Coordinates of C-alpha atoms and ligand atoms in Angstrom, one line a residue:
M10 CA 52.6 58.1 82.7
K11 CA 51.4 58.5 79.3
L12 CA 53.6 60.6 76.9
D13 CA 51.0 62.9 75.6
R14 CA 51.8 66.7 74.4
D15 CA 51.7 67.9 78.1
R16 CA 53.9 65.7 79.4
A17 CA 56.6 66.1 76.4
I18 CA 56.2 69.7 77.2
E19 CA 57.2 69.4 80.9
L20 CA 60.3 67.0 79.9
V21 CA 61.7 69.6 77.7
R22 CA 61.0 72.4 79.9
A23 CA 63.0 70.5 82.4
S24 CA 66.0 69.5 80.3
L25 CA 66.2 72.4 78.1
K26 CA 67.8 75.9 78.3
Q27 CA 65.1 78.8 77.9
E28 CA 66.3 80.1 74.3
R29 CA 66.1 76.2 73.4
Y30 CA 62.9 75.7 74.7
E31 CA 61.7 78.5 72.7
H32 CA 63.3 77.1 69.8
T33 CA 61.1 73.9 70.2
L34 CA 57.8 75.9 70.5
R35 CA 58.6 77.5 67.1
V36 CA 59.8 74.2 65.4
T37 CA 56.2 72.7 66.9
D38 CA 54.2 75.7 65.2
T39 CA 56.2 75.2 61.9
A40 CA 55.8 71.7 62.0
L41 CA 52.2 71.8 62.6
E42 CA 51.6 74.0 59.7
L43 CA 53.9 71.6 57.2
A44 CA 51.7 68.7 58.7
A45 CA 48.5 70.2 57.7
S46 CA 49.6 71.4 54.0
Y47 CA 51.7 67.7 53.3
G48 CA 49.6 65.4 55.2
A49 CA 51.4 64.4 58.5
D50 CA 49.6 62.9 61.5
Q51 CA 49.3 66.0 63.5
K52 CA 49.6 64.4 66.9
K53 CA 52.8 62.7 66.1
T54 CA 53.9 65.8 64.5
E55 CA 53.4 67.9 67.4
L56 CA 55.2 65.2 69.7
A57 CA 58.0 64.8 67.7
A58 CA 58.6 68.6 67.1
I59 CA 58.3 68.9 70.9
L60 CA 60.7 66.4 71.9
H61 CA 63.1 66.5 68.9
D62 CA 66.1 68.3 70.8
Y63 CA 65.3 66.5 74.1
A64 CA 69.0 65.4 74.1
K65 CA 70.5 68.4 73.2
Y66 CA 72.5 69.1 76.6
R67 CA 73.4 65.7 77.5
D68 CA 76.8 65.3 78.7
K69 CA 79.0 64.1 75.4
D70 CA 80.6 61.5 77.7
E71 CA 77.1 60.0 78.5
M72 CA 76.0 60.1 74.9
R73 CA 79.1 58.4 74.0
R74 CA 78.4 55.7 76.4
W75 CA 75.0 55.2 75.2
I76 CA 76.2 54.8 71.5
N77 CA 78.6 52.3 72.3
T78 CA 76.1 50.2 74.4
E79 CA 72.8 50.6 72.8
S80 CA 72.2 48.0 69.7
R81 CA 69.8 50.3 68.0
L82 CA 72.4 53.1 67.6
P83 CA 74.8 53.2 64.8
K84 CA 78.5 53.0 66.1
D85 CA 79.9 55.3 63.4
L86 CA 78.3 58.3 64.7
L87 CA 81.4 58.3 67.0
D88 CA 83.4 59.0 63.9
Y89 CA 81.4 62.0 63.4
H90 CA 80.6 65.7 65.3
H91 CA 78.8 65.3 68.7
E92 CA 76.5 67.8 67.1
L93 CA 75.0 64.8 65.1
W94 CA 74.2 62.8 68.3
H95 CA 71.5 64.0 70.0
G96 CA 68.9 63.1 67.7
P97 CA 69.5 59.4 67.7
V98 CA 70.5 59.4 71.3
G99 CA 67.5 61.2 72.2
A100 CA 65.0 59.0 70.4
V101 CA 66.6 55.9 72.4
L102 CA 66.2 58.0 75.9
L103 CA 62.7 59.1 75.1
H104 CA 62.1 55.4 75.2
K105 CA 64.1 54.2 78.2
E106 CA 63.2 57.5 80.2
A107 CA 59.9 58.9 79.3
G108 CA 58.0 55.8 77.9
L109 CA 58.0 56.9 74.2
E110 CA 56.6 53.9 72.2
D111 CA 55.7 55.4 68.9
G112 CA 58.2 54.2 66.4
E113 CA 57.6 56.6 63.9
V114 CA 57.8 59.8 66.1
A115 CA 61.0 58.1 67.4
S116 CA 62.3 57.9 63.9
A117 CA 61.7 61.1 63.2
I118 CA 63.5 62.5 66.3
A119 CA 66.4 60.3 65.5
C120 CA 67.0 61.8 62.0
H121 CA 66.0 65.1 62.5
T122 CA 69.4 66.7 62.1
T123 CA 70.7 64.9 59.3
G124 CA 67.6 63.3 57.4
K125 CA 68.3 60.1 55.7
A126 CA 67.2 58.2 52.6
N127 CA 63.4 57.4 51.9
M128 CA 62.1 59.7 54.6
N129 CA 58.6 59.6 55.1
T130 CA 56.2 62.6 55.6
L131 CA 56.5 62.8 59.2
E132 CA 60.1 62.7 59.0
K133 CA 60.5 65.4 56.5
V134 CA 58.2 67.5 58.2
I135 CA 60.4 67.4 61.4
F136 CA 63.7 67.8 59.3
L137 CA 62.4 70.8 57.7
A138 CA 60.7 72.6 60.3
D139 CA 63.7 72.6 62.5
Y140 CA 65.6 74.1 59.7
I141 CA 63.3 76.8 58.8
E142 CA 61.9 77.9 62.1
P143 CA 61.3 81.6 62.2
G144 CA 64.1 82.0 64.3
R145 CA 66.7 80.6 61.9
K146 CA 69.2 83.0 60.4
F147 CA 71.1 80.5 57.9
P148 CA 72.1 81.9 54.7
G149 CA 69.5 81.1 52.2
V150 CA 67.1 80.0 54.7
E151 CA 64.4 82.5 53.2
E152 CA 64.4 80.6 50.1
V153 CA 63.7 77.4 51.7
R154 CA 60.9 78.9 53.6
K155 CA 59.3 80.0 50.2
T156 CA 59.7 76.6 48.5
A157 CA 58.7 74.7 51.8
E158 CA 54.8 76.7 50.8
E159 CA 55.1 74.7 47.6
D160 CA 57.0 71.8 47.7
L161 CA 58.4 69.7 50.5
D162 CA 60.9 67.5 48.8
K163 CA 62.3 70.3 47.0
A164 CA 62.6 72.7 50.3
C165 CA 64.4 69.5 52.3
L166 CA 66.6 69.4 49.3
Q167 CA 67.7 72.8 49.5
A168 CA 68.1 72.6 53.2
A169 CA 70.4 69.5 52.7
Q170 CA 72.4 71.3 50.3
N171 CA 72.8 74.5 52.3
T172 CA 74.1 72.0 55.1
I173 CA 76.3 70.4 52.8
F174 CA 77.7 73.6 51.4
F175 CA 78.0 75.1 55.2
L176 CA 80.0 71.8 56.1
M177 CA 82.3 71.8 53.5
S178 CA 82.9 75.6 53.8
K179 CA 84.1 74.9 57.2
G180 CA 86.3 72.0 56.1
Q181 CA 84.0 69.3 58.4
K182 CA 82.9 66.0 57.6
V183 CA 79.6 65.3 56.2
Y184 CA 77.7 62.4 57.7
P185 CA 76.7 59.4 55.4
D186 CA 73.0 60.0 56.2
T187 CA 73.1 63.6 55.3
L188 CA 74.3 62.7 51.9
H189 CA 71.9 59.9 51.7
N190 CA 68.9 62.3 52.1
Y191 CA 70.7 64.6 49.7
N192 CA 70.9 62.0 46.9
D193 CA 67.7 60.5 47.5
L194 CA 65.6 63.9 47.6
L195 CA 67.5 64.7 44.3
Q196 CA 66.4 61.4 42.6
L197 CA 63.2 61.8 43.9
I198 CA 62.7 65.3 42.5
K199 CA 64.2 64.3 39.0
Q200 CA 61.5 61.5 38.7
K201 CA 58.4 64.0 39.4
Ligands
DGI321 O1 69.7 70.8 67.2 P1 69.4 72.1 66.4 O2 70.5 73.1 66.8 O3 68.2 72.6 66.6 O4 69.6 71.5 64.9 P2 70.3 70.4 64.2 O5 70.0 69.4 65.0 O6 70.0 70.6 62.9 O7 71.9 70.7 64.4 C1 72.6 71.5 63.9 C2 73.9 71.3 63.5 O8 74.1 69.8 63.0 C3 74.8 72.3 62.6 O9 75.5 72.8 63.4 C4 75.1 71.8 61.6 C5 75.1 70.3 61.8 N1 75.1 69.2 61.0 C6 74.2 68.6 60.2 N2 74.7 67.9 59.3 C7 75.7 67.5 59.8 C8 75.9 68.3 60.7 N3 77.5 68.3 61.3 C9 78.4 67.7 60.7 N4 79.5 67.5 61.3 N5 78.0 66.7 59.6 C10 77.0 66.5 59.2 O10 76.5 65.8 58.2
FE322 FE1 68.7 69.4 66.9
FE323 FE1 66.2 71.6 66.8

Protein backbone atom coordinates (compact mmCIF):
# COMPACT_ATOMS: atom_id res chain seq x y z
CA MET A 1 0.00 0.00 0.00
CA LYS A 2 1.28 3.47 -0.90
CA LEU A 3 2.35 5.52 2.10
CA ASP A 4 0.37 8.70 1.50
CA ARG A 5 -1.10 11.22 3.92
CA ASP A 6 -4.23 9.18 4.69
CA ARG A 7 -2.29 5.96 5.29
CA ALA A 8 0.15 7.86 7.53
CA ILE A 9 -2.73 9.23 9.60
CA GLU A 10 -4.15 5.71 9.94
CA LEU A 11 -0.78 4.42 11.11
CA VAL A 12 -0.26 7.01 13.83
CA ARG A 13 -3.89 6.84 14.97
CA ALA A 14 -3.29 3.15 15.63
CA SER A 15 0.12 3.51 17.30
CA LEU A 16 -0.15 6.72 19.34
CA LYS A 17 -2.15 7.72 22.41
CA GLN A 18 -4.81 10.38 21.85
CA GLU A 19 -2.75 13.26 23.32
CA ARG A 20 0.29 12.29 21.24
CA TYR A 21 -1.92 12.05 18.15
CA GLU A 22 -3.20 15.57 18.81
CA HIS A 23 0.41 16.79 19.24
CA THR A 24 1.14 15.21 15.86
CA LEU A 25 -1.69 17.14 14.18
CA ARG A 26 -0.43 20.41 15.71
CA VAL A 27 3.14 19.65 14.59
CA THR A 28 1.78 19.02 11.08
CA ASP A 29 -0.06 22.38 10.91
CA THR A 30 2.97 24.22 12.29
CA ALA A 31 5.37 22.42 9.94
CA LEU A 32 3.22 23.20 6.88
CA GLU A 33 3.25 26.91 7.80
CA LEU A 34 7.04 26.86 8.23
CA ALA A 35 7.43 24.95 4.96
CA ALA A 36 5.40 27.59 3.12
CA SER A 37 7.51 30.40 4.62
CA TYR A 38 10.92 28.79 4.14
CA GLY A 39 10.42 26.72 1.00
CA ALA A 40 10.27 23.06 1.98
CA ASP A 41 8.25 20.54 -0.05
CA GLN A 42 4.68 20.50 1.30
CA LYS A 43 4.02 16.78 0.69
CA LYS A 44 7.29 15.66 2.31
CA THR A 45 6.74 18.05 5.21
CA GLU A 46 3.23 16.72 5.80
CA LEU A 47 4.35 13.08 5.73
CA ALA A 48 7.37 13.64 7.98
CA ALA A 49 5.35 15.65 10.50
CA ILE A 50 2.53 13.09 10.70
CA LEU A 51 5.00 10.23 11.17
CA HIS A 52 7.71 11.91 13.29
CA ASP A 53 6.65 10.25 16.59
CA TYR A 54 5.59 6.92 15.03
CA ALA A 55 7.84 4.88 17.36
CA LYS A 56 7.23 6.99 20.51
CA TYR A 57 5.49 4.16 22.37
CA ARG A 58 7.59 1.24 21.19
CA ASP A 59 8.89 -0.96 23.93
CA LYS A 60 12.34 0.11 25.11
CA ASP A 61 13.76 -3.39 24.76
CA GLU A 62 12.44 -3.70 21.21
CA MET A 63 14.06 -0.39 20.29
CA ARG A 64 17.32 -1.50 21.92
CA ARG A 65 17.24 -4.65 19.80
CA TRP A 66 16.73 -2.63 16.63
CA ILE A 67 19.67 -0.37 17.49
CA ASN A 68 21.87 -3.40 18.13
CA THR A 69 20.94 -5.23 14.93
CA GLU A 70 20.15 -2.60 12.31
CA SER A 71 23.27 -1.31 10.55
CA ARG A 72 21.66 2.06 9.71
CA LEU A 73 21.25 2.92 13.40
CA PRO A 74 24.11 4.55 15.34
CA LYS A 75 25.17 2.33 18.24
CA ASP A 76 26.08 5.29 20.47
CA LEU A 77 22.34 5.89 20.97
CA LEU A 78 22.49 3.11 23.56
CA ASP A 79 24.75 5.27 25.74
CA TYR A 80 22.13 8.02 25.88
CA HIS A 81 18.58 8.46 27.17
CA HIS A 82 15.98 6.17 25.56
CA GLU A 83 13.89 9.27 24.82
CA LEU A 84 16.31 9.85 21.93
CA TRP A 85 15.66 6.49 20.27
CA HIS A 86 12.16 6.92 18.82
CA GLY A 87 13.26 9.21 15.96
CA PRO A 88 16.02 7.08 14.41
CA VAL A 89 14.24 3.79 15.21
CA GLY A 90 10.95 5.18 13.87
CA ALA A 91 12.56 6.07 10.53
CA VAL A 92 13.87 2.50 10.11
CA LEU A 93 10.59 0.89 11.22
CA LEU A 94 8.58 3.02 8.83
CA HIS A 95 10.74 1.71 6.01
CA LYS A 96 10.34 -1.89 7.14
CA GLU A 97 6.71 -1.87 8.28
CA ALA A 98 5.02 0.79 6.22
CA GLY A 99 7.00 1.06 3.00
CA LEU A 100 8.44 4.53 3.58
CA GLU A 101 10.76 4.97 0.60
CA ASP A 102 11.54 8.67 0.76
CA GLY A 103 15.00 9.15 2.28
CA GLU A 104 14.47 12.86 2.92
CA VAL A 105 11.30 12.19 4.91
CA ALA A 106 13.06 9.37 6.79
CA SER A 107 15.99 11.63 7.64
CA ALA A 108 13.76 14.41 8.98
CA ILE A 109 11.99 11.87 11.20
CA ALA A 110 15.30 10.36 12.35
CA CYS A 111 16.80 13.66 13.58
CA HIS A 112 13.66 15.40 14.85
CA THR A 113 14.58 15.17 18.56
CA THR A 114 18.23 16.21 18.46
CA GLY A 115 18.80 17.92 15.14
CA LYS A 116 22.26 17.43 13.61
CA ALA A 117 24.93 19.34 11.70
CA ASN A 118 24.06 20.55 8.19
CA MET A 119 20.33 20.04 8.40
CA ASN A 120 18.37 20.74 5.21
CA THR A 121 15.25 22.90 5.26
CA LEU A 122 12.87 19.95 5.68
CA GLU A 123 14.87 18.67 8.68
CA LYS A 124 14.89 22.13 10.27
CA VAL A 125 11.16 22.57 9.70
CA ILE A 126 10.30 19.27 11.45
CA PHE A 127 12.80 19.87 14.29
CA LEU A 128 11.39 23.35 14.92
CA ALA A 129 7.70 22.50 14.46
CA ASP A 130 8.03 19.77 17.10
CA TYR A 131 9.50 22.36 19.48
CA ILE A 132 7.10 25.29 18.89
CA GLU A 133 3.74 23.62 18.16
CA PRO A 134 1.03 25.53 20.08
CA GLY A 135 0.70 22.87 22.80
CA ARG A 136 4.33 23.23 23.96
CA LYS A 137 4.98 25.09 27.20
CA PHE A 138 8.80 24.98 27.48
CA PRO A 139 10.41 28.02 29.15
CA GLY A 140 11.40 30.41 26.36
CA VAL A 141 9.23 28.80 23.69
CA GLU A 142 7.32 32.05 23.04
CA GLU A 143 10.53 33.78 22.00
CA VAL A 144 11.38 30.89 19.66
CA ARG A 145 7.89 31.15 18.10
CA LYS A 146 8.51 34.86 17.40
CA THR A 147 11.94 34.17 15.90
CA ALA A 148 10.42 31.43 13.74
CA GLU A 149 8.43 34.12 11.91
CA GLU A 150 11.66 35.76 10.78
CA ASP A 151 14.59 33.35 10.66
CA LEU A 152 14.46 29.54 10.54
CA ASP A 153 18.12 29.05 11.50
CA LYS A 154 17.98 31.45 14.46
CA ALA A 155 14.81 29.80 15.72
CA CYS A 156 16.39 26.33 15.47
CA LEU A 157 19.45 27.66 17.30
CA GLN A 158 17.31 29.01 20.15
CA ALA A 159 15.46 25.71 20.41
CA ALA A 160 18.75 23.77 20.53
CA GLN A 161 20.16 26.16 23.12
CA ASN A 162 17.08 25.89 25.34
CA THR A 163 17.20 22.09 25.16
CA ILE A 164 20.90 22.02 26.07
CA PHE A 165 20.29 24.41 29.01
CA PHE A 166 17.41 22.19 30.14
CA LEU A 167 19.47 19.00 29.94
CA MET A 168 22.42 20.56 31.78
CA SER A 169 20.17 21.94 34.52
CA LYS A 170 18.96 18.38 35.11
CA GLY A 171 22.50 16.95 34.99
CA GLN A 172 21.69 14.88 31.89
CA LYS A 173 24.00 13.84 29.09
CA VAL A 174 23.77 15.74 25.82
CA TYR A 175 23.79 13.60 22.65
CA PRO A 176 26.58 14.62 20.21
CA ASP A 177 24.12 15.47 17.40
CA THR A 178 22.35 17.90 19.73
CA LEU A 179 25.67 19.72 20.19
CA HIS A 180 26.56 19.42 16.50
CA ASN A 181 23.24 21.02 15.65
CA TYR A 182 23.92 23.91 18.05
CA ASN A 183 27.51 24.49 16.89
CA ASP A 184 26.62 24.28 13.22
CA LEU A 185 23.73 26.76 13.46
CA LEU A 186 25.84 29.18 15.48
CA GLN A 187 28.50 29.17 12.76
CA LEU A 188 25.91 29.49 9.98
CA ILE A 189 24.34 32.52 11.64
CA LYS A 190 27.72 34.21 12.26
CA GLN A 191 28.52 33.86 8.56
CA LYS A 192 25.29 35.55 7.44
O1 LIG B 1 8.71 13.20 21.10
P1 LIG B 1 8.33 14.57 21.63
O2 LIG B 1 7.97 14.55 23.09
O3 LIG B 1 7.28 15.25 20.80
O4 LIG B 1 9.61 15.52 21.52
P2 LIG B 1 11.14 15.14 21.22
O5 LIG B 1 11.21 14.07 20.21
O6 LIG B 1 11.82 16.44 20.90
O7 LIG B 1 11.69 14.58 22.58
C1 LIG B 1 11.84 15.49 23.63
C2 LIG B 1 12.73 14.95 24.70
O8 LIG B 1 14.02 14.65 24.20
C3 LIG B 1 12.90 15.95 25.81
O9 LIG B 1 12.63 15.28 27.03
C4 LIG B 1 14.33 16.38 25.74
C5 LIG B 1 14.96 15.17 25.12
N1 LIG B 1 16.24 15.46 24.43
C6 LIG B 1 16.49 16.20 23.33
N2 LIG B 1 17.82 16.22 23.05
C7 LIG B 1 18.40 15.45 24.00
C8 LIG B 1 17.40 14.96 24.87
N3 LIG B 1 17.66 14.16 25.92
C9 LIG B 1 18.94 13.82 26.17
N4 LIG B 1 19.21 13.04 27.22
N5 LIG B 1 19.98 14.26 25.36
C10 LIG B 1 19.76 15.06 24.28
O10 LIG B 1 20.71 15.42 23.57
FE1 LIG C 1 9.62 12.98 19.22
FE1 LIG D 1 6.87 15.15 18.69
